[in-house]
Amino acid sequence: MTSLPRRGVLAALAVSPLAVASPALAAPSRGHDRGPRLVARATLPSDHLEEGPVSGAAVSPANGVSGPFDGQVVPGFSAAVEIGDGSYWAMPDNGFGAKTNSADFLLRIYRATPRWETSRGGAGTISLDSFVSLKDPRRVLDFPIVHEHTEERLLTGADLDVESLVLAKDGSFWIGEEFGPFLLHADADGALLEAPVPLPGGLRSPQSPSLEDGETPSVRASKGFEALAASPNGKILHPILEGYLPGEEDQHRVEVLEFDVRRRAYTDRRWTYRTDLPGNLVGDAFALDPHRLLILERDDVWGPGAVTKKVYRVDLRRTDADGTLEKTLVIDLLAIPNPDGIGLVADPGAYGVGETFSFPMQSVETVVLLEDGRLLIANDNNYPSNDARCPGTPDDTEMILIDLGTRRGGRA
């Protein structure tokens, strides 16, 4: 599949409205008209299991499914990183949504390889080729973990809630986490390298291991660092809280922070991202350059009730009078032109699969601009709870590619 290289897309995203999806953009003819379009899709079955101990013993039954499961569930992807050979580092979150039901879920980063369905056909499947286990053999964590008294000290969803991922130049991983919320730093083998970095000012969530008895949480539950973007040189990270802070009257307001990797410290720079609707969430972010970010905004609804699943562009140098970032729509994920009919054979009758393709999952939590200029989107399927495509059937994990249409598209 050929397309405008990322450097060309960066320029177009910075100055041109061509990448904005709107009802006025008719579905383009194959590879000719300008405008965004779906060009590839691949899925991992919801009931896929990876090697490992039994998981899901405490999961709440949903959609006809109950645990435990004879292996490790893969409940979708909350983050992904392009590797460069057609595969991706893809990371699930803490497993089943809470500390209390995820002690048997092992935190991993999988190497995922999509076999894309495109205009020319294709399997439309995802293989998980290997994984990195997150662990704490150096004992950098200052709180007890599930596997406290083992040598490897594998981390579970009762220990940490990992949500966002960037790959450093040295091959290590920076991870945004929600229980603290923390920034985590792990080596290429998944071992934590240093103590988690907490939010400045003593801000803590209800699940924080540092929360003292009687202390009022200053971050809402599961609203920590869902999004994390790294500047192209890797020297700056931008963690973004998933939602508004407790007690905040303006429930559109989400904080964007800045972390200096070399100093291992937050800077005093802050921005406000304002969501379309009160209570909307930031699902992921991606740095286009030192100043511009893509921000994935979503509501907390799936299926026909979904309203907001959108990717916006912001420029950290451009704010309005009260310091709020200006934002420009890049793509509405509920209305993606699908001129090649991708998914129609594989998922006949599934909600959102048609000439206009919708990505109506509750937790759309991955946005990556690939080196070839296409946009990668993926979902956390909250297994087995979500059933956006087919009511009563747990959602699969889906990865899709969108050609933003900044020039005449090439072959798919």
Short mmCIF file of C-alpha atoms in Angstrom, two decimals:
data_model
loop_
_atom_site.label_atom_id
_atom_site.label_comp_id
_atom_site.label_asym_id
_atom_site.label_seq_id
_atom_site.Cartn_x
_atom_site.Cartn_y
_atom_site.Cartn_z
CA MET A 1 0.00 0.00 0.00
CA THR A 2 1.51 3.33 -0.96
CA SER A 3 0.65 6.71 0.40
CA LEU A 4 2.04 10.14 1.16
CA PRO A 5 5.03 9.69 3.50
CA ARG A 6 4.53 10.92 7.05
CA ARG A 7 6.65 14.05 6.60
CA GLY A 8 4.29 15.12 3.82
CA VAL A 9 1.23 14.35 5.93
CA LEU A 10 2.70 16.35 8.82
CA ALA A 11 2.86 19.41 6.65
CA ALA A 12 -0.65 18.86 5.35
CA LEU A 13 -2.04 18.33 8.82
CA ALA A 14 -0.35 21.51 9.97
CA VAL A 15 -1.74 23.87 7.35
CA SER A 16 -4.43 22.20 5.29
CA PRO A 17 -8.06 21.29 5.92
CA LEU A 18 -7.91 18.49 3.36
CA ALA A 19 -7.62 15.84 6.06
CA VAL A 20 -10.82 16.90 7.78
CA ALA A 21 -13.72 14.50 7.31
CA SER A 22 -17.15 16.03 6.89
CA PRO A 23 -20.50 15.07 5.36
CA ALA A 24 -19.51 17.08 2.28
CA LEU A 25 -16.78 14.54 1.50
CA ALA A 26 -18.36 11.95 -0.72
CA ALA A 27 -16.86 8.47 -0.71
CA PRO A 28 -13.86 8.69 -3.06
CA SER A 29 -13.53 6.39 -6.02
CA ARG A 30 -10.82 3.82 -5.66
CA GLY A 31 -7.42 5.48 -5.36
CA HIS A 32 -8.35 8.63 -7.28
CA ASP A 33 -10.36 11.29 -5.44
CA ARG A 34 -9.00 13.23 -2.54
CA GLY A 35 -10.49 12.74 0.91
CA PRO A 36 -10.10 10.28 3.78
CA ARG A 37 -11.08 6.64 3.35
CA LEU A 38 -10.74 3.30 5.04
CA VAL A 39 -7.97 1.30 3.36
CA ALA A 40 -7.35 -1.68 5.68
CA ARG A 41 -8.82 -3.61 8.60
CA ALA A 42 -7.78 -6.57 10.74
CA THR A 43 -9.32 -8.22 13.80
CA LEU A 44 -8.35 -10.47 16.69
CA PRO A 45 -11.21 -12.64 17.98
CA SER A 46 -12.58 -11.52 21.33
CA ASP A 47 -12.08 -14.97 22.84
CA HIS A 48 -8.44 -15.28 21.76
CA LEU A 49 -6.23 -16.63 24.54
CA GLU A 50 -2.46 -16.39 24.91
CA GLU A 51 -0.23 -18.70 26.90
CA GLY A 52 -0.15 -18.18 30.63
CA PRO A 53 -2.09 -18.94 33.78
CA VAL A 54 -5.87 -18.91 34.03
CA SER A 55 -7.33 -15.41 33.92
CA GLY A 56 -10.70 -13.79 34.55
CA ALA A 57 -11.71 -15.74 37.66
CA ALA A 58 -13.33 -12.59 39.08
CA VAL A 59 -14.65 -11.06 35.86
CA SER A 60 -18.31 -10.06 35.76
CA PRO A 61 -20.30 -12.18 33.27
CA ALA A 62 -21.46 -10.29 30.18
CA ASN A 63 -22.76 -11.09 26.69
CA GLY A 64 -23.07 -14.76 27.55
CA VAL A 65 -19.43 -15.02 28.64
CA SER A 66 -18.08 -15.76 32.10
CA GLY A 67 -14.66 -16.66 33.44
CA PRO A 68 -12.34 -18.13 34.32
CA PHE A 69 -10.50 -18.51 31.01
CA ASP A 70 -7.90 -21.17 30.30
CA GLY A 71 -5.06 -18.75 29.50
CA GLN A 72 -4.45 -15.04 29.26
CA VAL A 73 -7.26 -12.98 27.70
CA VAL A 74 -6.26 -10.17 25.30
CA PRO A 75 -8.89 -7.48 26.04
CA GLY A 76 -8.03 -5.21 23.14
CA PHE A 77 -5.27 -2.64 22.80
CA SER A 78 -5.04 0.59 24.76
CA ALA A 79 -1.85 1.68 22.98
CA ALA A 80 0.32 0.80 20.00
CA VAL A 81 3.73 1.73 18.59
CA GLU A 82 4.86 1.19 15.01
CA ILE A 83 7.94 -1.06 14.82
CA GLY A 84 8.66 -0.54 11.13
CA ASP A 85 8.44 -4.05 9.69
CA GLY A 86 4.66 -4.25 9.47
CA SER A 87 4.26 -5.18 13.12
CA TYR A 88 3.38 -3.12 16.19
CA TRP A 89 3.98 -3.13 19.90
CA ALA A 90 0.41 -3.33 21.19
CA MET A 91 -0.46 -3.05 24.87
CA PRO A 92 -3.65 -4.08 26.67
CA ASP A 93 -4.59 -2.27 29.87
CA ASN A 94 -5.01 -3.82 33.34
CA GLY A 95 -7.28 -6.57 32.07
CA PHE A 96 -10.83 -6.51 33.38
CA GLY A 97 -11.27 -2.89 34.39
CA ALA A 98 -10.60 -2.86 38.12
CA LYS A 99 -7.96 -3.72 40.70
CA THR A 100 -10.35 -6.11 42.36
CA ASN A 101 -10.93 -8.39 39.35
CA SER A 102 -7.57 -8.30 37.54
CA ALA A 103 -5.07 -9.96 39.89
CA ASP A 104 -4.78 -12.95 37.52
CA PHE A 105 -4.20 -10.78 34.42
CA LEU A 106 -0.52 -10.39 33.50
CA LEU A 107 0.58 -7.02 32.09
CA ARG A 108 2.19 -7.50 28.68
CA ILE A 109 3.18 -5.67 25.52
CA TYR A 110 2.46 -7.88 22.50
CA ARG A 111 4.16 -7.81 19.12
CA ALA A 112 1.11 -7.77 16.83
CA THR A 113 1.20 -8.34 13.08
CA PRO A 114 -1.98 -7.51 11.12
CA ARG A 115 -2.69 -9.43 7.91
CA TRP A 116 -4.75 -6.60 6.51
CA GLU A 117 -7.96 -6.88 4.55
CA THR A 118 -7.61 -4.25 1.80
CA SER A 119 -9.18 -3.44 -1.57
CA ARG A 120 -7.32 -6.46 -2.95
CA GLY A 121 -8.64 -8.86 -0.29
CA GLY A 122 -6.53 -10.31 2.48
CA ALA A 123 -7.05 -12.33 5.63
CA GLY A 124 -8.08 -9.44 7.88
CA THR A 125 -6.54 -11.16 10.91
CA ILE A 126 -4.05 -10.22 13.64
CA SER A 127 -1.33 -12.57 14.90
CA LEU A 128 0.41 -12.05 18.23
CA ASP A 129 3.97 -13.19 17.56
CA SER A 130 5.62 -12.59 20.93
CA PHE A 131 5.28 -10.52 24.06
CA VAL A 132 7.21 -8.57 26.66
CA SER A 133 6.11 -9.13 30.26
CA LEU A 134 6.06 -6.08 32.51
CA LYS A 135 7.82 -6.88 35.78
CA ASP A 136 9.73 -5.44 38.72
CA PRO A 137 12.78 -7.63 39.41
CA ARG A 138 14.76 -4.55 40.57
CA ARG A 139 12.12 -3.86 43.24
CA VAL A 140 11.67 -0.22 42.28
CA LEU A 141 8.01 -0.27 43.40
CA ASP A 142 7.56 0.78 47.01
CA PHE A 143 4.23 -1.00 47.50
CA PRO A 144 3.30 -4.72 47.66
CA ILE A 145 2.35 -6.44 44.41
CA VAL A 146 0.52 -9.70 43.68
CA HIS A 147 3.76 -11.57 42.89
CA GLU A 148 5.68 -9.85 45.67
CA HIS A 149 7.72 -12.84 46.78
CA THR A 150 8.82 -14.18 43.40
CA GLU A 151 12.13 -13.53 41.70
CA GLU A 152 10.67 -12.20 38.43
CA ARG A 153 7.87 -10.19 40.09
CA LEU A 154 5.52 -10.21 37.11
CA LEU A 155 3.08 -7.31 37.24
CA THR A 156 -0.68 -7.76 37.12
CA GLY A 157 -3.77 -5.64 36.64
CA ALA A 158 -4.17 -5.44 40.41
CA ASP A 159 -0.78 -3.71 40.67
CA LEU A 160 -0.90 -1.15 37.86
CA ASP A 161 -3.27 0.02 35.13
CA VAL A 162 -1.13 0.60 32.05
CA GLU A 163 -2.86 2.62 29.33
CA SER A 164 -0.46 4.48 27.01
CA LEU A 165 2.88 3.65 25.47
CA VAL A 166 5.82 5.30 23.68
CA LEU A 167 9.08 3.76 22.54
CA ALA A 168 12.25 5.65 23.50
CA LYS A 169 15.28 5.98 21.22
CA ASP A 170 17.20 3.47 23.36
CA GLY A 171 14.50 0.82 22.97
CA SER A 172 13.00 1.30 26.41
CA PHE A 173 9.31 2.01 27.01
CA TRP A 174 7.60 4.93 28.70
CA ILE A 175 4.14 4.02 29.91
CA GLY A 176 1.23 6.13 31.12
CA GLU A 177 -0.58 4.54 34.06
CA GLU A 178 -3.90 5.24 35.81
CA PHE A 179 -3.80 3.90 39.37
CA GLY A 180 -1.21 6.44 40.49
CA PRO A 181 -1.41 8.03 38.10
CA PHE A 182 2.23 7.34 37.27
CA LEU A 183 4.72 7.53 34.44
CA LEU A 184 6.55 4.20 34.24
CA HIS A 185 9.88 3.49 32.56
CA ALA A 186 10.69 -0.09 31.53
CA ASP A 187 13.56 -1.59 29.59
CA ALA A 188 13.16 -3.46 26.31
CA ASP A 189 12.46 -6.66 28.27
CA GLY A 190 9.68 -5.03 30.31
CA ALA A 191 11.57 -4.64 33.61
CA LEU A 192 10.90 -1.38 35.42
CA LEU A 193 14.03 0.75 35.46
CA GLU A 194 13.16 3.33 38.09
CA ALA A 195 10.53 4.30 40.59
CA PRO A 196 7.19 5.42 39.10
CA VAL A 197 6.94 9.18 38.60
CA PRO A 198 3.79 10.53 40.31
CA LEU A 199 1.75 13.55 39.30
CA PRO A 200 3.17 16.78 40.73
CA GLY A 201 1.34 18.39 43.58
CA GLY A 202 0.49 15.11 45.25
CA LEU A 203 -2.45 14.39 42.96
CA ARG A 204 -3.65 10.80 43.45
CA SER A 205 -6.47 8.59 42.29
CA PRO A 206 -8.65 6.42 44.55
CA GLN A 207 -6.56 3.39 43.46
CA SER A 208 -3.20 5.02 44.19
CA PRO A 209 -0.98 2.92 46.46
CA SER A 210 0.21 6.23 47.95
CA LEU A 211 -3.28 7.39 48.97
CA GLU A 212 -3.32 7.84 52.72
CA ASP A 213 -6.15 6.84 55.03
CA GLY A 214 -8.80 9.55 54.98
CA GLU A 215 -7.21 11.36 52.03
CA THR A 216 -9.63 12.66 49.39
CA PRO A 217 -8.53 11.54 45.89
CA SER A 218 -7.58 14.41 43.58
CA VAL A 219 -7.90 12.40 40.35
CA ARG A 220 -11.06 10.45 39.47
CA ALA A 221 -10.93 6.66 39.34
CA SER A 222 -9.58 5.35 36.01
CA LYS A 223 -9.00 8.88 34.72
CA GLY A 224 -5.21 8.95 34.85
CA PHE A 225 -2.78 8.90 31.92
CA GLU A 226 -4.85 7.27 29.20
CA ALA A 227 -2.83 9.28 26.65
CA LEU A 228 0.92 9.80 26.33
CA ALA A 229 2.77 11.38 23.39
CA ALA A 230 6.52 11.74 22.89
CA SER A 231 8.22 14.51 20.94
CA PRO A 232 10.07 13.22 17.85
CA ASN A 233 13.45 13.56 19.59
CA GLY A 234 12.12 11.74 22.65
CA LYS A 235 13.17 14.45 25.08
CA ILE A 236 9.67 15.58 26.02
CA LEU A 237 6.60 13.56 26.99
CA HIS A 238 3.05 14.88 27.04
CA PRO A 239 0.91 12.87 29.47
CA ILE A 240 -2.79 13.75 29.24
CA LEU A 241 -5.38 12.97 31.89
CA GLU A 242 -8.30 11.02 30.52
CA GLY A 243 -10.99 13.29 31.94
CA TYR A 244 -11.76 16.27 34.14
CA LEU A 245 -10.58 16.45 37.75
CA PRO A 246 -12.94 15.86 40.69
CA GLY A 247 -14.68 19.01 41.82
CA GLU A 248 -14.12 20.64 38.43
CA GLU A 249 -17.18 22.68 37.47
CA ASP A 250 -16.18 22.69 33.80
CA GLN A 251 -16.49 19.04 32.82
CA HIS A 252 -15.14 19.77 29.33
CA ARG A 253 -11.69 20.54 30.76
CA VAL A 254 -8.81 18.04 30.43
CA GLU A 255 -5.21 18.78 31.45
CA VAL A 256 -2.23 18.32 29.12
CA LEU A 257 1.12 18.19 30.93
CA GLU A 258 4.77 18.29 29.93
CA PHE A 259 7.51 15.98 31.27
CA ASP A 260 11.23 16.54 30.65
CA VAL A 261 12.76 13.09 30.15
CA ARG A 262 16.36 14.24 30.73
CA ARG A 263 15.52 15.94 34.03
CA ARG A 264 12.98 13.27 35.02
CA ALA A 265 10.70 16.08 36.08
CA TYR A 266 7.50 17.82 35.07
CA THR A 267 7.87 21.33 33.71
CA ASP A 268 5.57 24.17 34.75
CA ARG A 269 3.87 24.20 31.34
CA ARG A 270 0.20 23.17 31.26
CA TRP A 271 -2.52 23.34 28.65
CA THR A 272 -6.26 22.83 28.68
CA TYR A 273 -7.89 20.58 26.10
CA ARG A 274 -11.63 21.18 25.91
CA THR A 275 -13.82 18.24 24.93
CA ASP A 276 -16.84 18.55 22.63
CA LEU A 277 -19.28 17.36 25.30
CA PRO A 278 -19.06 17.43 29.10
CA GLY A 279 -17.54 14.22 30.38
CA ASN A 280 -15.95 13.20 27.09
CA LEU A 281 -12.58 11.48 27.43
CA VAL A 282 -9.13 11.65 25.84
CA GLY A 283 -8.29 8.15 24.62
CA ASP A 284 -4.81 8.64 23.15
CA ALA A 285 -2.41 11.18 21.65
CA PHE A 286 0.39 11.24 19.09
CA ALA A 287 3.05 13.91 18.53
CA LEU A 288 3.33 15.15 14.94
CA ASP A 289 6.29 17.41 15.76
CA PRO A 290 7.57 19.32 18.83
CA HIS A 291 4.44 21.48 18.88
CA ARG A 292 1.52 19.61 17.30
CA LEU A 293 -0.41 16.67 18.67
CA LEU A 294 -3.15 14.43 17.43
CA ILE A 295 -5.68 13.88 20.22
CA LEU A 296 -8.25 11.09 20.14
CA GLU A 297 -11.47 12.18 21.86
CA ARG A 298 -14.27 9.77 22.68
CA ASP A 299 -17.49 9.53 24.60
CA ASP A 300 -18.13 6.59 26.93
CA VAL A 301 -20.84 4.94 24.79
CA TRP A 302 -20.72 2.18 22.19
CA GLY A 303 -22.83 1.08 19.26
CA PRO A 304 -25.70 3.22 17.92
CA GLY A 305 -25.57 5.56 20.93
CA ALA A 306 -22.01 6.69 20.24
CA VAL A 307 -21.66 10.39 19.33
CA THR A 308 -17.98 11.30 19.68
CA LYS A 309 -15.13 9.20 18.34
CA LYS A 310 -12.91 11.81 16.72
CA VAL A 311 -9.28 12.67 16.08
CA TYR A 312 -8.34 16.32 16.48
CA ARG A 313 -5.14 18.26 15.84
CA VAL A 314 -3.88 20.82 18.36
CA ASP A 315 -0.90 23.18 18.33
CA LEU A 316 0.62 23.82 21.75
CA ARG A 317 1.60 27.31 20.58
CA ARG A 318 -1.99 28.23 19.80
CA THR A 319 -4.50 28.78 22.59
CA ASP A 320 -7.50 31.03 23.00
CA ALA A 321 -7.75 33.87 25.51
CA ASP A 322 -8.24 31.58 28.52
CA GLY A 323 -5.40 29.21 27.61
CA THR A 324 -7.49 26.51 25.98
CA LEU A 325 -5.97 24.74 22.98
CA GLU A 326 -7.54 25.41 19.61
CA LYS A 327 -8.46 22.16 17.90
CA THR A 328 -9.10 21.14 14.31
CA LEU A 329 -10.99 18.02 13.28
CA VAL A 330 -8.89 15.50 11.37
CA ILE A 331 -11.32 12.57 11.10
CA ASP A 332 -14.70 11.54 12.49
CA LEU A 333 -14.33 7.83 13.23
CA LEU A 334 -18.08 7.33 13.11
CA ALA A 335 -18.21 8.37 9.44
CA ILE A 336 -15.24 7.02 7.47
CA PRO A 337 -15.77 6.62 3.72
CA ASN A 338 -15.34 2.96 2.75
CA PRO A 339 -15.43 2.85 -1.06
CA ASP A 340 -13.75 -0.57 -1.18
CA GLY A 341 -16.35 -2.22 1.04
CA ILE A 342 -13.76 -3.40 3.54
CA GLY A 343 -15.35 -5.63 6.18
CA LEU A 344 -18.60 -6.24 4.33
CA VAL A 345 -17.80 -9.88 3.56
CA ALA A 346 -16.12 -10.65 6.88
CA ASP A 347 -18.81 -8.99 9.03
CA PRO A 348 -22.08 -8.93 7.10
CA GLY A 349 -24.73 -7.09 9.05
CA ALA A 350 -22.35 -5.85 11.76
CA TYR A 351 -23.20 -2.39 13.03
CA GLY A 352 -21.04 0.30 11.43
CA VAL A 353 -19.66 -1.89 8.63
CA GLY A 354 -20.85 -0.49 5.32
CA GLU A 355 -20.09 2.02 2.56
CA THR A 356 -19.64 4.45 5.40
CA PHE A 357 -17.56 2.70 8.06
CA SER A 358 -18.02 3.51 11.74
CA PHE A 359 -15.67 2.68 14.60
CA PRO A 360 -18.31 2.86 17.38
CA MET A 361 -16.47 1.05 20.17
CA GLN A 362 -16.69 2.41 23.69
CA SER A 363 -12.94 2.53 24.27
CA VAL A 364 -11.23 3.77 21.11
CA GLU A 365 -7.80 4.19 22.66
CA THR A 366 -5.10 4.04 19.98
CA VAL A 367 -4.10 6.64 17.40
CA VAL A 368 -0.77 6.46 15.54
CA LEU A 369 0.34 8.32 12.43
CA LEU A 370 2.41 5.74 10.56
CA GLU A 371 5.60 6.43 8.65
CA ASP A 372 3.75 5.98 5.35
CA GLY A 373 1.20 8.66 6.29
CA ARG A 374 -1.78 6.48 7.15
CA LEU A 375 -3.60 6.68 10.47
CA LEU A 376 -3.79 3.58 12.68
CA ILE A 377 -6.78 3.27 15.03
CA ALA A 378 -7.45 0.41 17.47
CA ASN A 379 -9.78 -0.39 20.35
CA ASP A 380 -9.77 -1.73 23.86
CA ASN A 381 -12.73 -4.14 23.75
CA ASN A 382 -13.30 -4.31 27.55
CA TYR A 383 -13.82 -8.06 27.18
CA PRO A 384 -16.44 -9.39 27.58
CA SER A 385 -18.55 -6.29 28.24
CA ASN A 386 -18.72 -4.37 24.94
CA ASP A 387 -20.94 -5.42 22.03
CA ALA A 388 -20.86 -2.46 19.63
CA ARG A 389 -20.87 -4.48 16.41
CA CYS A 390 -23.32 -7.27 17.22
CA PRO A 391 -25.59 -6.97 20.29
CA GLY A 392 -25.03 -9.86 22.67
CA THR A 393 -21.65 -10.79 21.16
CA PRO A 394 -18.40 -9.47 22.69
CA ASP A 395 -16.49 -7.10 20.43
CA ASP A 396 -13.32 -8.28 18.73
CA THR A 397 -10.12 -6.26 18.86
CA GLU A 398 -9.99 -4.22 15.65
CA MET A 399 -7.16 -2.35 13.96
CA ILE A 400 -7.93 -0.11 10.99
CA LEU A 401 -5.89 2.08 8.64
CA ILE A 402 -7.21 5.36 7.25
CA ASP A 403 -5.75 7.15 4.26
CA LEU A 404 -6.27 10.81 5.15
CA GLY A 405 -6.47 11.78 1.48
CA THR A 406 -3.90 14.54 1.47
CA ARG A 407 -2.97 13.60 -2.08
CA ARG A 408 -4.01 11.01 -4.66
CA GLY A 409 -3.91 7.67 -2.93
CA GLY A 410 -1.81 4.81 -4.14
CA ARG A 411 -2.51 1.13 -4.40
CA ALA A 412 -3.99 -0.58 -1.35
#
